Coordinates of C-alpha atoms in Angstrom, one line a residue:
X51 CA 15.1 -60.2 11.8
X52 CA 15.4 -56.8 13.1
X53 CA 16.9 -55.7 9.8
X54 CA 13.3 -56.3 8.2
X55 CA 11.7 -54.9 11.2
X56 CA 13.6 -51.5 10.4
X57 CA 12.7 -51.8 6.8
X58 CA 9.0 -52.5 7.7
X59 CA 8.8 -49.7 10.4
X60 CA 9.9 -47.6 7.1
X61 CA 7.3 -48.4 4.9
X62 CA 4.7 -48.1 7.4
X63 CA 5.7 -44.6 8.5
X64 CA 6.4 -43.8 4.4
X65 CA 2.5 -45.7 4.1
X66 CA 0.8 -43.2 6.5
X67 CA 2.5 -40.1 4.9
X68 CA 1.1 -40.9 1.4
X69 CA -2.4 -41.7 3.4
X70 CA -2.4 -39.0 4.9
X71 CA -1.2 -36.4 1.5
X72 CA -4.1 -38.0 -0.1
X73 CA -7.0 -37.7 2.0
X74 CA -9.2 -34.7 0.8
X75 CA -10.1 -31.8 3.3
X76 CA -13.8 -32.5 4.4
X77 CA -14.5 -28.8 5.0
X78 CA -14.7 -25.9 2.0
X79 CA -11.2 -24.5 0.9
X80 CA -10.7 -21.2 1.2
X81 CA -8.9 -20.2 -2.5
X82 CA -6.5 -17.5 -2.9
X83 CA -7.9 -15.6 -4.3
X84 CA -11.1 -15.0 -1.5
X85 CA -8.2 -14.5 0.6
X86 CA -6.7 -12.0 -1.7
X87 CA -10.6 -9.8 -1.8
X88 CA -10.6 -10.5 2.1
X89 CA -7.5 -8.4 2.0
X90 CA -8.2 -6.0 -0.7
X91 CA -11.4 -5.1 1.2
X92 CA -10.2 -5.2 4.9
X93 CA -6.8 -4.5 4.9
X94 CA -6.1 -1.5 7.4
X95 CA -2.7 -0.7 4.8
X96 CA -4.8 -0.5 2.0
X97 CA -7.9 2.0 3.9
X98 CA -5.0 4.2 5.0
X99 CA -3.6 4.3 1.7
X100 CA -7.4 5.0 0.2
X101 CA -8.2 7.3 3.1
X102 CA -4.9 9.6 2.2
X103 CA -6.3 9.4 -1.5
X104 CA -9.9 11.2 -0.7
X105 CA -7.8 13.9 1.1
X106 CA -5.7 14.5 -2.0
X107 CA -8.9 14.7 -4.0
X108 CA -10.2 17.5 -1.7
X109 CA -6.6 19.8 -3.8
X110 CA -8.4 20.1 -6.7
X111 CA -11.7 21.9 -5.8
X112 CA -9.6 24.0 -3.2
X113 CA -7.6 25.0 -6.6
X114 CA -11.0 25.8 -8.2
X115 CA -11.9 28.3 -5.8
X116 CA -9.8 30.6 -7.9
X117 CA -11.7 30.9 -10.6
X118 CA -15.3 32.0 -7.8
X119 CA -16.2 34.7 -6.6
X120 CA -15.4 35.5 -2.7
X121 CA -18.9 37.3 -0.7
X122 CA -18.7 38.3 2.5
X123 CA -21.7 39.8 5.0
X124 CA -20.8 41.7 8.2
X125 CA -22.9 43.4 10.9
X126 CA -21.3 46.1 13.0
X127 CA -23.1 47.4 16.5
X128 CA -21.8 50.6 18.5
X129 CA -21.5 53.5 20.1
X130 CA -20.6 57.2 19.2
X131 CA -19.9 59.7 21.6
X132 CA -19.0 63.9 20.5
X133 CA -18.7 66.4 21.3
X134 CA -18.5 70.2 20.0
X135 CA -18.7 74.1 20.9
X136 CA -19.8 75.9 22.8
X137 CA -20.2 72.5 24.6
X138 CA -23.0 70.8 23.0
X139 CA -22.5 66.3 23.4
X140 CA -24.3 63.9 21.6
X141 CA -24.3 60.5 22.2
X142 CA -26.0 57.7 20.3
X143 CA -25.9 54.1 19.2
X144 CA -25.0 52.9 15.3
X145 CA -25.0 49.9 13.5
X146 CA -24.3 48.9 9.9
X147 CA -24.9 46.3 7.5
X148 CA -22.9 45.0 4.6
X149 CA -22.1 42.7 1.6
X150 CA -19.3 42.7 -0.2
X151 CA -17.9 40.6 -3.4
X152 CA -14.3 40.1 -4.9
X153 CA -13.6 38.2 -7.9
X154 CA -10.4 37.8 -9.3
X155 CA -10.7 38.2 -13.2
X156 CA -6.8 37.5 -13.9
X157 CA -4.3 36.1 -11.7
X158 CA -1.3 35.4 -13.7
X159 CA -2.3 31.7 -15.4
X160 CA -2.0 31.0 -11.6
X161 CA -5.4 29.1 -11.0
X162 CA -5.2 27.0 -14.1
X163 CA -1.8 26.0 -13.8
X164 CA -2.6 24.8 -9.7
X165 CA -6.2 22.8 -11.0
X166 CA -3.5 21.0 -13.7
X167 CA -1.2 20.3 -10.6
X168 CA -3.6 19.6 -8.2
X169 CA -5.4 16.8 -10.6
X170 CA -1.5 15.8 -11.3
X171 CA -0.8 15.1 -7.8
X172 CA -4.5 13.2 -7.7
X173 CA -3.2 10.6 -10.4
X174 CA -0.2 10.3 -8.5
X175 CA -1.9 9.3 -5.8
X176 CA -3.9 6.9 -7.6
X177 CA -0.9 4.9 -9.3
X178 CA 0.8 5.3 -5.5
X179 CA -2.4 3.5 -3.9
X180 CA -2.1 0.6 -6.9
X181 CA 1.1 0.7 -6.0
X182 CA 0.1 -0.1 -2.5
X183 CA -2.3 -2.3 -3.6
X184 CA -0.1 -4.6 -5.3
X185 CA 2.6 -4.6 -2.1
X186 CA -0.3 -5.6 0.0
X187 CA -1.6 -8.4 -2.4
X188 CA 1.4 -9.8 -2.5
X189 CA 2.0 -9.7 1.2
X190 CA -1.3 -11.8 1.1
X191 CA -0.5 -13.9 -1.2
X192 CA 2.6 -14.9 0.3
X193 CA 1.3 -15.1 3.9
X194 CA -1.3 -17.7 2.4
X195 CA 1.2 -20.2 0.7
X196 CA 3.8 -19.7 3.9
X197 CA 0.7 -21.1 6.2
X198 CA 0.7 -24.2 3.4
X199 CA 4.0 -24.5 3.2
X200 CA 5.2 -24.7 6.8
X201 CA 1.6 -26.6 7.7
X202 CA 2.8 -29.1 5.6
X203 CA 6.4 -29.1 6.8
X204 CA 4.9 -29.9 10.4
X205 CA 3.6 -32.6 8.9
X206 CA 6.9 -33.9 7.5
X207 CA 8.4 -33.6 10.9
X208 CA 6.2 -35.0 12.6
X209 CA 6.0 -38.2 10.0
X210 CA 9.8 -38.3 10.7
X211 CA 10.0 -37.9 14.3
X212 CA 7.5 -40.8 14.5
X213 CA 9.7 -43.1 12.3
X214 CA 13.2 -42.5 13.7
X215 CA 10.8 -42.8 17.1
X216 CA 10.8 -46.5 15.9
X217 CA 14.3 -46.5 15.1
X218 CA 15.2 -45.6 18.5
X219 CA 13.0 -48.5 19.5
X220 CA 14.8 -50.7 16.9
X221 CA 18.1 -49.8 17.7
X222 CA 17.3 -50.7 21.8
X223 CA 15.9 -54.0 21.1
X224 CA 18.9 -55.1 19.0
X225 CA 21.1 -53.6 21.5
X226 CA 19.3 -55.5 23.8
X227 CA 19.9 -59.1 22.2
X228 CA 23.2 -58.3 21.3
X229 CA 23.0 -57.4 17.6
X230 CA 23.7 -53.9 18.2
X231 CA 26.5 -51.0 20.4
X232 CA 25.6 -48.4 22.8
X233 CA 26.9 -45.8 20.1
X234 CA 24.0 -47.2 17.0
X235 CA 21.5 -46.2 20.1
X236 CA 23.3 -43.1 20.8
X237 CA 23.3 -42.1 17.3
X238 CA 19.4 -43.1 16.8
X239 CA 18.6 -41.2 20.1
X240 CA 20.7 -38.0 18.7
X241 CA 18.8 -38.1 15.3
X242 CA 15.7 -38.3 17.2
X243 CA 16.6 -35.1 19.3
X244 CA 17.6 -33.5 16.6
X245 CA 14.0 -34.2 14.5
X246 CA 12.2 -32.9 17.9
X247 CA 13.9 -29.5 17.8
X248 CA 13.2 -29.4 13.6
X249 CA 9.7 -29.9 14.7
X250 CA 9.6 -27.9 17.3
X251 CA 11.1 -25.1 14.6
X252 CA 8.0 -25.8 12.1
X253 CA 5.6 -25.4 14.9
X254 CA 6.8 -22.2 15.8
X255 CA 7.1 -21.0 12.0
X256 CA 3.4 -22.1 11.6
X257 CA 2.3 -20.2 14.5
X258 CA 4.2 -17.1 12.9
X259 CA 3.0 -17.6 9.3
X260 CA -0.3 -17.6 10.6
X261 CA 0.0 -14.5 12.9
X262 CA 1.1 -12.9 9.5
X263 CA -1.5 -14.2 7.5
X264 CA -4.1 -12.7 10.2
X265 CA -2.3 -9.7 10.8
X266 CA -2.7 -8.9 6.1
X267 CA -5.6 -11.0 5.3
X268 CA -7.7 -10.3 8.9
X269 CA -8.7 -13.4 9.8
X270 CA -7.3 -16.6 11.0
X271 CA -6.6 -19.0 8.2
X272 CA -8.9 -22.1 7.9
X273 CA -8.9 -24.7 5.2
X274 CA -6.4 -23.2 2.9
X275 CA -5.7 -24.5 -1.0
X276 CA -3.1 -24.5 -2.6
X277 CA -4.6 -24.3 -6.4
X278 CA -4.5 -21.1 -8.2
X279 CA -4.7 -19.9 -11.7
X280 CA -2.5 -17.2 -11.5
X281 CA 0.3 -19.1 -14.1
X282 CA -2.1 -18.2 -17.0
X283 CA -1.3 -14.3 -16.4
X284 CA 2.7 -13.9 -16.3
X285 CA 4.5 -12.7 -19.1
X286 CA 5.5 -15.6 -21.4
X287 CA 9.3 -14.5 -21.5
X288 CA 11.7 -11.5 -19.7
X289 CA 11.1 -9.3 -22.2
X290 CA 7.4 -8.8 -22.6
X291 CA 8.0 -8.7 -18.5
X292 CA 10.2 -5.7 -18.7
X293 CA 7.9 -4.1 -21.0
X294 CA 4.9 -4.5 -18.9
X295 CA 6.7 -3.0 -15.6
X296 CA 8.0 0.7 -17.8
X297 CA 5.1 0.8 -19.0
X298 CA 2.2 -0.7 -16.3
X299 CA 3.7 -0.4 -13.0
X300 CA 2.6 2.1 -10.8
X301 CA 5.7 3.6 -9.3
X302 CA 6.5 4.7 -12.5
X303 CA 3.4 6.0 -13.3
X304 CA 3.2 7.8 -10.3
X305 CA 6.5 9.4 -10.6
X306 CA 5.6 10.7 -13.6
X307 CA 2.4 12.3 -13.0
X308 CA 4.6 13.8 -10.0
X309 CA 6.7 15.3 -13.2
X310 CA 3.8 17.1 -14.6
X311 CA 2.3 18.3 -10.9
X312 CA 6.4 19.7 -10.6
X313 CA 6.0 21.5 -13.7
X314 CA 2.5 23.0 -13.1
X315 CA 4.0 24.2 -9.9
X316 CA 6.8 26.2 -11.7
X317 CA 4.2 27.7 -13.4
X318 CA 1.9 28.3 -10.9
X319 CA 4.9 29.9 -8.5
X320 CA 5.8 32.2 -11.8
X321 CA 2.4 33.9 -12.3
X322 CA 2.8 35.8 -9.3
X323 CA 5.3 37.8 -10.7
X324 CA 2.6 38.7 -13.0
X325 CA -0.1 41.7 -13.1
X326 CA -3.8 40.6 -10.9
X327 CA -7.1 42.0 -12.0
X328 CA -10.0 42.0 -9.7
X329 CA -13.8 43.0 -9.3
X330 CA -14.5 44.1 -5.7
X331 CA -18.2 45.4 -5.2
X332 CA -19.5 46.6 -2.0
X333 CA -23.4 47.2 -0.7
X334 CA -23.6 49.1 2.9
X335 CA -26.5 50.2 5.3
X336 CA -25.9 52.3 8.0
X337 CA -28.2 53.4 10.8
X338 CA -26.3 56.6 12.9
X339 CA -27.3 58.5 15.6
X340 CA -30.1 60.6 14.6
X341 CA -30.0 64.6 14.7
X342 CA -33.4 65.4 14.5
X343 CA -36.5 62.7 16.0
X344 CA -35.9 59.2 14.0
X345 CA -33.1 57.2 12.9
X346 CA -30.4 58.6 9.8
X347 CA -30.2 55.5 7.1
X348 CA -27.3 56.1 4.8
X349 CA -27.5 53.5 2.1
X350 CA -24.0 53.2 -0.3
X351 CA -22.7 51.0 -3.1
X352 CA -20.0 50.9 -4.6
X353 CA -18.0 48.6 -7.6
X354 CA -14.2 49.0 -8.6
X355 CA -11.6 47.0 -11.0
X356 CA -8.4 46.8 -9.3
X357 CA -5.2 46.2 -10.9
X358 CA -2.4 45.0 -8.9
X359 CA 1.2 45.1 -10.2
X360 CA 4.2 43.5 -8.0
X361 CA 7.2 45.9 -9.2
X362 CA 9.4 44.1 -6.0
X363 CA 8.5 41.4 -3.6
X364 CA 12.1 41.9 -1.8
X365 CA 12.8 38.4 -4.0
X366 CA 10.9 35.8 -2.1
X367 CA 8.7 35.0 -5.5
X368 CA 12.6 34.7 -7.2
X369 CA 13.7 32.7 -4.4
X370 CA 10.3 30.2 -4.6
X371 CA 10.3 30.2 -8.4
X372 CA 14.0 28.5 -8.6
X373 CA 12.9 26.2 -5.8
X374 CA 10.3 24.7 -7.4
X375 CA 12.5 24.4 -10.3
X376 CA 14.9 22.4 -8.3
X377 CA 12.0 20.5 -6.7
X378 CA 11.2 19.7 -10.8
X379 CA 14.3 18.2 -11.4
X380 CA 14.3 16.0 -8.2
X381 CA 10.9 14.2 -8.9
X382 CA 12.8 13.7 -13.2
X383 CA 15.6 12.1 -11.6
X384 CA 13.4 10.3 -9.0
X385 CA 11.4 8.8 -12.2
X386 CA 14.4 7.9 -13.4
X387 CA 15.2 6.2 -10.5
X388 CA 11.9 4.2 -9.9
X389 CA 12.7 3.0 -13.3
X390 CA 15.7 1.4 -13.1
X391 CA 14.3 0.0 -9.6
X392 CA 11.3 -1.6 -11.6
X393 CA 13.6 -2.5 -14.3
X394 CA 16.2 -4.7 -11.4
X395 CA 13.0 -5.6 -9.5
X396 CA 11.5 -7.2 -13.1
X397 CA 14.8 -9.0 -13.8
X398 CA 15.1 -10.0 -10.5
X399 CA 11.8 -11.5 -9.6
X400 CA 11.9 -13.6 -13.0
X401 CA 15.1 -15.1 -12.2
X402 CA 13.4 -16.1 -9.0
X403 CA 10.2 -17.6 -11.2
X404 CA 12.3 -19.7 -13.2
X405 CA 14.5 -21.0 -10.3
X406 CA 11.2 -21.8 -8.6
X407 CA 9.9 -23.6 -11.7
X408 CA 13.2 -25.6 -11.6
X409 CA 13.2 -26.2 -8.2
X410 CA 9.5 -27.7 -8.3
X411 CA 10.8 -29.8 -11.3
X412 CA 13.4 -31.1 -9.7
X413 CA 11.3 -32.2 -6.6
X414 CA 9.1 -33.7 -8.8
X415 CA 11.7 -36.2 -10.3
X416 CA 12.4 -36.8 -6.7
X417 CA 9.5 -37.3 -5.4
X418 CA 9.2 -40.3 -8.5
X419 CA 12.4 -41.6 -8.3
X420 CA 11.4 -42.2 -4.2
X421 CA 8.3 -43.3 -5.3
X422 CA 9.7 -46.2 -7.8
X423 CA 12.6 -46.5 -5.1
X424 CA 9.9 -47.4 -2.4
X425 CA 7.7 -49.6 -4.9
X426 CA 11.1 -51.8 -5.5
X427 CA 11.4 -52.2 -1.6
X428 CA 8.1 -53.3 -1.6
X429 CA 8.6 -56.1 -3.9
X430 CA 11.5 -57.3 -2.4
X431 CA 9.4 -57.5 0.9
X432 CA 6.9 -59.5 -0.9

């Protein structure tokens, strides 16, 4: 008799699990991918990251000043004081006004060559903030499946504590009449114990999953489902995979464009070992202490070329020049590097899809060979 009370405290607890899986949420889902635009648009990672972009942006119009002109005003205000033989002072106040212009009309290929590295080093920027952009999404995204996932292990547990709950309960009343030892009680007590703490374990995971998921997405998660779309968009085999990250992923791109800004910097550092040609002009007024009743004006102007040779900078342009060579073949091996990083990550991260795929197969096939397992137990109660 208590035999087929176990079995029946069984399928009721199995019974209120498949009740309960089935039931649709009353409330509106929240999809993955709203919570993956919640995150794009709020994410404090991802305004940083665009926040250091706009300041990168502000390189290449400081590297276009070269090619404008540079005008200045000033206003001087004073005092003179002489004084001359046989005696004779004069004192009087003076002021001046002036404008003057310099523009550089050859600086050694150095302004073009730092507007190509500057907008270098902005497309690097740009891959690095997709870059960021895809860390972060992915962050999200697996924030909003580890709320699912250990939500639903809670679940689980608490599904089992409340059958082996009824085991304990079993295993007393047959201890009770006789049909059962103190040790099948101990044993029913221990697995009980032992589902409390697994609970108690998913409880806390939940509460950490969605601290996570608040902390990435920015709010607290509500209604979440599980259904995405996202299977249509991966690579149908390993290597159309490997050939989308060399070719497509950011890091790469980035470290490449940091190639070319390396080389424009070579150049850049190099022209100042070459000749500088500049217009200066210069427009002056100038009130001074008069000599007879009424103020003197003196009015000048003035316009040179100036040609400026370096013939010995004591080697600090030598010194910078093989530096930024050196800094050139750092950001070629760091390419290199972020490739084969891409390349393992690729490999890596596929292995993981299909072991995933496999793993969801296989829990599939059990979840029908319990299914036709209860089913059978079901007729025999019958």
């Amino acid at each position: 008799m208590f035999k087929v009370n176990r079995t029946g405290s069984w399928l009721i607890a199995a019974a209120i699990s498949v009740a309960a899986a089935g039931v649709p949420a009353t409330a509106r889902s929240q999809s993955i991918g709203e919570a993956l635009g919640q995150a794009y648009s709020a994410n404090p990672t991802l305004n940083a990251a665009r926040a250091a972009l706009r300041s990168v942006n502000e390189s290449v119009p400081q590297a276009l000043s070269g090619w404008r002109p540079q005008i200045f005003g000033r206003f001087d205000v004073g005092s003179q004081y002489s004084k001359s033989d046989p005696g004779r002072a004069r004192y009087g106040n003076t002021a001046s006004v002036g404008l003057s212009l310099s523009q550089a009309l050859f600086r050694g290929f150095r302004t073009v060559n730092s507007v190509r590295q500057a907008e270098a080093v902005v497309r690097a920027e740009r891959e690095s903030l997709r870059a960021t952009e895809q860390s972060v999404l992915l962050q999200a995204a697996t924030a909003y499946m580890d709320v699912i996932s250990n939500t639903a292990i809670v679940s689980l547990r608490r599904s089992s504590l409340t059958f082996l709950a009824e085991q304990v309960r079993a295993a007393d009343d047959r201890f009770e009449v006789g049909e059962g030892t103190r040790t099948d009680v101990s044993q029913a007590r221990a697995r009980f114990s032992e589902a409390q703490s697994e609970l108690n374990l998913a409880l806390a995971n939940v509460n950490s999953s969605r601290a996570i998921y608040r902390q990435i997405i920015g709010s607290d998660p509500k209604s979440l489902s599980a259904r995405t779309t996202v299977y249509r968009q991966l690579p149908r085999n390993l290597d159309l995979a490997l050939k989308a990250g060399a070719s497509n992923h950011p890091s790469i791109l980035s470290a490449q464009h940091l190639v070319d800004a390396g080389t424009f910097g070579v150049k850049t550092v190099e022209g100042e070992l070459l000749p500088t040609v500049t217009l200066e002009a210069d427009m002056q007024r100038q009130w001074s202490p008069p000599s007879s009743p009424g103020a003197d004006t003196v009015d000048s102007a003035s316009i040179f070329g100036r040609v400026s040779i370096p013939l010995y900078q004591g080697g600090a342009v030598s010194s910078r020049v093989r530096q930024a060579k050196e800094d050139l073949g750092q950001t070629r091996i760091q390419l290199d590097v972020a490739r084969d990083q891409i390349r393992a990550s690729v490999v890596s991260a596929w292995g993981q899809y299909q072991a995933a795929e496999a793993s969801i197969q296989a829990a599939q096939d059990a979840v029908s060979a319990n299914q036709l397992a209860l089913e059978g137990v079901i007729e025999e109660q019958r």
